[in-house]
mmCIF file of C-alpha atoms and ligand atoms in Angstrom:
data_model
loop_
_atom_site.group_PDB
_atom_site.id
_atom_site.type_symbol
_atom_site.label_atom_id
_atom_site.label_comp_id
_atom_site.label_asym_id
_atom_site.label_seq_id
_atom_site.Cartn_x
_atom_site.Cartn_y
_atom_site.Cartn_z
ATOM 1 C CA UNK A 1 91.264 121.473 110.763
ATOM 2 C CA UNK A 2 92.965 124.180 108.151
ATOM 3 C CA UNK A 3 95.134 122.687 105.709
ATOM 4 C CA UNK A 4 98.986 122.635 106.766
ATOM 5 C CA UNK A 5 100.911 121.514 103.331
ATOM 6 C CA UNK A 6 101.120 125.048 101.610
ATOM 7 C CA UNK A 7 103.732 125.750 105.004
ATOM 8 C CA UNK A 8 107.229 126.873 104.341
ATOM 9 C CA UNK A 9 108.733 123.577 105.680
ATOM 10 C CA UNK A 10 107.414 121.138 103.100
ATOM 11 C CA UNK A 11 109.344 122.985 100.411
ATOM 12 C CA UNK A 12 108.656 122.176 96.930
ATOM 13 C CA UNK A 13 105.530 122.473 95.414
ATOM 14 C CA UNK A 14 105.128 119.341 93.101
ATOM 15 C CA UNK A 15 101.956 118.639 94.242
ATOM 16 C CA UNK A 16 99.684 119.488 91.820
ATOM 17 C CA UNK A 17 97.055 117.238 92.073
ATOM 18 C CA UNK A 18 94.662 118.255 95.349
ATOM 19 C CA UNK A 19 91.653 118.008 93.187
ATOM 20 C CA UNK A 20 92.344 114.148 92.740
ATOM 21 C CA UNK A 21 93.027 113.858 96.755
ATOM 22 C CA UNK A 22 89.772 114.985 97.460
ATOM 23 C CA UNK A 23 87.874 112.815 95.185
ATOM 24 C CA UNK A 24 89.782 110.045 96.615
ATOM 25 C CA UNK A 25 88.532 110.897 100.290
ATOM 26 C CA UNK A 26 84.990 111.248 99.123
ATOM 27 C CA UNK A 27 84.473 108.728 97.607
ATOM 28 C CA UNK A 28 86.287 105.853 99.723
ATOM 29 C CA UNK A 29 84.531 104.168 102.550
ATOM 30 C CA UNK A 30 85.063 103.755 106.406
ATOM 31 C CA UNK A 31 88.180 100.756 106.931
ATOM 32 C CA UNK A 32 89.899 101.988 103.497
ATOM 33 C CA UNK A 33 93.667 102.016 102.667
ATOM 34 C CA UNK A 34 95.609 104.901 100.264
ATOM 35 C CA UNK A 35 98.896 104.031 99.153
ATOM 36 C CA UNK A 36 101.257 106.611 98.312
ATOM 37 C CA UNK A 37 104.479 105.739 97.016
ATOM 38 C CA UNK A 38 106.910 109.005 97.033
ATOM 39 C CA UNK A 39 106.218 111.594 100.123
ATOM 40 C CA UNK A 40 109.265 113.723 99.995
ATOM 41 C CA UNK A 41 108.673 116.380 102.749
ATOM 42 C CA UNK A 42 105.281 115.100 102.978
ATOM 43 C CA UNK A 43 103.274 117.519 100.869
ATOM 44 C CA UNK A 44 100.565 115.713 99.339
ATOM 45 C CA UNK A 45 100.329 113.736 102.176
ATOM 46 C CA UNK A 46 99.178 116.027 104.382
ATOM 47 C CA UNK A 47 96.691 117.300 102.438
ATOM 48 C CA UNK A 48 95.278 114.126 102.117
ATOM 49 C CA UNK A 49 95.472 113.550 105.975
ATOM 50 C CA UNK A 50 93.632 116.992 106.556
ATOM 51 C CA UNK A 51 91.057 115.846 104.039
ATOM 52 C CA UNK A 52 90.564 112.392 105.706
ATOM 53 C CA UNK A 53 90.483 113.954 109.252
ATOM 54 C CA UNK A 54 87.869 116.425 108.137
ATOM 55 C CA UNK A 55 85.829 113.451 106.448
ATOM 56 C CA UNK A 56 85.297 112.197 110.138
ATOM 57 C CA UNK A 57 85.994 108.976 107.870
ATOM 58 C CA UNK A 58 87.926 106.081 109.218
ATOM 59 C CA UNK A 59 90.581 106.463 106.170
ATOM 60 C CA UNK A 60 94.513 104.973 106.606
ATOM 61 C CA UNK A 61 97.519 106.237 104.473
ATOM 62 C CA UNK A 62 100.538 104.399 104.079
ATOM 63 C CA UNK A 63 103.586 106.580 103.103
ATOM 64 C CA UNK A 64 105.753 104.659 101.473
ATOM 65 C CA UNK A 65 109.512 106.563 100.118
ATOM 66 C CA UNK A 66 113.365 105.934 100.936
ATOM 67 C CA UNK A 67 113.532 109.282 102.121
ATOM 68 C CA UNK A 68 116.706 109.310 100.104
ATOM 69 C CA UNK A 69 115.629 111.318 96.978
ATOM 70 C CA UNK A 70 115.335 109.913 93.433
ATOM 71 C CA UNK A 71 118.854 108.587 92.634
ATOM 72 C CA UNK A 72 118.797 110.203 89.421
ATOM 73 C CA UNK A 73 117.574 113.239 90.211
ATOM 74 C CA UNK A 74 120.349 115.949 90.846
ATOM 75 C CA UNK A 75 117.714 118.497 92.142
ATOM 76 C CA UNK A 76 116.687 115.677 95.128
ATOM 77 C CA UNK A 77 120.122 115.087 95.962
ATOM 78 C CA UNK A 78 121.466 118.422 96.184
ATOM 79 C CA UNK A 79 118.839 119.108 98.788
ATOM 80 C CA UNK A 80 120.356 119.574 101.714
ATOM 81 C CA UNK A 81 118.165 117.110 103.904
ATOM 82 C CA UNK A 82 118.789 114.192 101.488
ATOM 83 C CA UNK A 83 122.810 115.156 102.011
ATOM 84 C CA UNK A 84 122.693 115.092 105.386
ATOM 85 C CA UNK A 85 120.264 112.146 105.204
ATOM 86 C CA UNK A 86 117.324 113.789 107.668
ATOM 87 C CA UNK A 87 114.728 113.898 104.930
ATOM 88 C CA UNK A 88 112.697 111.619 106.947
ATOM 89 C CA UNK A 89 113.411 113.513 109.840
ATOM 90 C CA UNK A 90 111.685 116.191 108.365
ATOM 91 C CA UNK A 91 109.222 114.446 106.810
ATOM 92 C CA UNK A 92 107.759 113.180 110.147
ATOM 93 C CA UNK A 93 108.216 116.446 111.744
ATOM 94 C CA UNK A 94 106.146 118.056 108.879
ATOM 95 C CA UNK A 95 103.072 115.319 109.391
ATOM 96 C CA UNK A 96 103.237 115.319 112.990
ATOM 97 C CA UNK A 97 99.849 117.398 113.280
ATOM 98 C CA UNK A 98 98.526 114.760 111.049
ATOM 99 C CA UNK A 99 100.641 111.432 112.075
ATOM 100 C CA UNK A 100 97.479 109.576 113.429
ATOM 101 C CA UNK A 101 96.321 108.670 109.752
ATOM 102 C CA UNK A 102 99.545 107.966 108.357
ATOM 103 C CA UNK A 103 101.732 104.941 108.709
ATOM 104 C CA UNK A 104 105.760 105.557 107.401
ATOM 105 C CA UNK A 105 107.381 103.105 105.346
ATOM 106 C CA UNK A 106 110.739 103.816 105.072
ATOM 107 C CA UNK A 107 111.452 101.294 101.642
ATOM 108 C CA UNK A 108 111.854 100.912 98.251
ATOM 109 C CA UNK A 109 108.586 101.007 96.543
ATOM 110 C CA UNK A 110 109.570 97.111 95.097
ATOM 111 C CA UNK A 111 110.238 95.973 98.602
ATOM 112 C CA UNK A 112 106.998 97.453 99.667
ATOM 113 C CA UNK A 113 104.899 95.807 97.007
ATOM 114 C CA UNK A 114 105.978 92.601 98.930
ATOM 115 C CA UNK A 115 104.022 93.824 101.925
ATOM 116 C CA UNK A 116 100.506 93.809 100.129
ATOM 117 C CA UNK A 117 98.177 90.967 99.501
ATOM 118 C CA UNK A 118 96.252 91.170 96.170
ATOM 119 C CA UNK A 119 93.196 93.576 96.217
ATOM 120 C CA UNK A 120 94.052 94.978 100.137
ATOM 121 C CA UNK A 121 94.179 98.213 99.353
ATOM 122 C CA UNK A 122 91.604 101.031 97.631
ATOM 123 C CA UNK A 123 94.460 103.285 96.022
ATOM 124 C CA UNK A 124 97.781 103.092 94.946
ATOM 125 C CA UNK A 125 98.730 106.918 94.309
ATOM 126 C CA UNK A 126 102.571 106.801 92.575
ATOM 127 C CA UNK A 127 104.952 109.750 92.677
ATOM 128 C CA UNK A 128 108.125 108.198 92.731
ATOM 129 C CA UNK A 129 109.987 108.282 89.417
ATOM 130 C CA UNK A 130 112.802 105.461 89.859
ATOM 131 C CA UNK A 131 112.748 101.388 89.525
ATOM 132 C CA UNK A 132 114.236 100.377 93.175
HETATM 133 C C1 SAM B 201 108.563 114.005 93.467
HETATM 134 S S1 SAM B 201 108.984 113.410 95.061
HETATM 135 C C2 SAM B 201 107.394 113.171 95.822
HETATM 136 C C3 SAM B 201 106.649 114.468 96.045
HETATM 137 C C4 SAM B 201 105.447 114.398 96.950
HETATM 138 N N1 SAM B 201 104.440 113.461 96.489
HETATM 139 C C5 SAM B 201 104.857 115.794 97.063
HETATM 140 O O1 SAM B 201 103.874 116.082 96.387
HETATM 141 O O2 SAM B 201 105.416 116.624 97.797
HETATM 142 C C6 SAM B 201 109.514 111.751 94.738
HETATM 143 C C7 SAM B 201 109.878 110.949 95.970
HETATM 144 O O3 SAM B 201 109.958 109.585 95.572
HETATM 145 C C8 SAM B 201 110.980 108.940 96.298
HETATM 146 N N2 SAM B 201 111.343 107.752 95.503
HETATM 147 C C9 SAM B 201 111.799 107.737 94.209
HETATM 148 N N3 SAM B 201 111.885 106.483 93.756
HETATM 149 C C10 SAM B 201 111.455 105.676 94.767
HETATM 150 C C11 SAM B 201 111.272 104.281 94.892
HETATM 151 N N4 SAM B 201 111.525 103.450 93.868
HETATM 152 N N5 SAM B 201 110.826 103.799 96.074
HETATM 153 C C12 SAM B 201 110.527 104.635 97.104
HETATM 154 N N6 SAM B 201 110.650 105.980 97.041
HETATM 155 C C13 SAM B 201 111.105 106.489 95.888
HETATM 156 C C14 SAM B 201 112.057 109.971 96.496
HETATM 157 O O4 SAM B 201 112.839 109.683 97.642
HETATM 158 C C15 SAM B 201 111.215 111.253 96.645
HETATM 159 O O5 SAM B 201 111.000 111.559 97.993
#
């Protein structure tokens, strides 16, 4: 399938780091696990989905964020989304083409850590710039 993430409706383009997403899929073997901590509007992660799907590889992504913007950030919570608090509206409106490889976790990325045993996963990618 083409690529969606460069659409209109995932917004910003912080994601600068395709390249790395790629490697990741090519290299990783049927029954892995990516972790991404910070999704936003679910930019990188759909490029990563696209990639998987393309693989033919049996590849899962959890997508873990509060879908509340960084609390520090002004930029994050002057978006309009975050004030209205449908960012993760959005965000699984904007994977929905690619929804059967991803797995939403609406958390903190401490309370997710609390969800993983030791060595369960293949990659840990983290974009999320606050301690919560
Ligand atoms: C820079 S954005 C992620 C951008 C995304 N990877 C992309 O390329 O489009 C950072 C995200 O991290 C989330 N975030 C920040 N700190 C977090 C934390 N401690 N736990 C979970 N999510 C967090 C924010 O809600 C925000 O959506």
């Amino acid at each position: 399938m083409e690529h969606i993430y460069n659409q209109p409706q995932f917004g910003e383009n912080w994601f600068t780091y395709p390249n790395l997403y790629s490697r990741f899929v090519k290299e990783l073997e049927d029954g892995s696990k990516i972790v991404e901590v910070g999704c936003w509007k679910g930019k990188s992660v759909s490029y990563l989905a696209v990639e998987i799907i393309n693989s033919g590889k049996d590849i899962k992504i959890d997508a873990i964020d509060t879908w509340k913007g960084t609390p520090d950030e002004e930029y994050h919570q002057k978006d309009v989304f975050v004030k209205i608090d449908k960012l993760y509206n959005l965000f699984l409106s904007n994977i929905s083409p690619v929804s059967q490889v991803i797995n939403p976790i609406r958390m903190s990325s401490v309370e997710a850590a609390a969800l993983y045993e030791d060595s369960s996963v293949d990659v840990v990618f983290i974009d999320a710039g606050s301690y919560l």
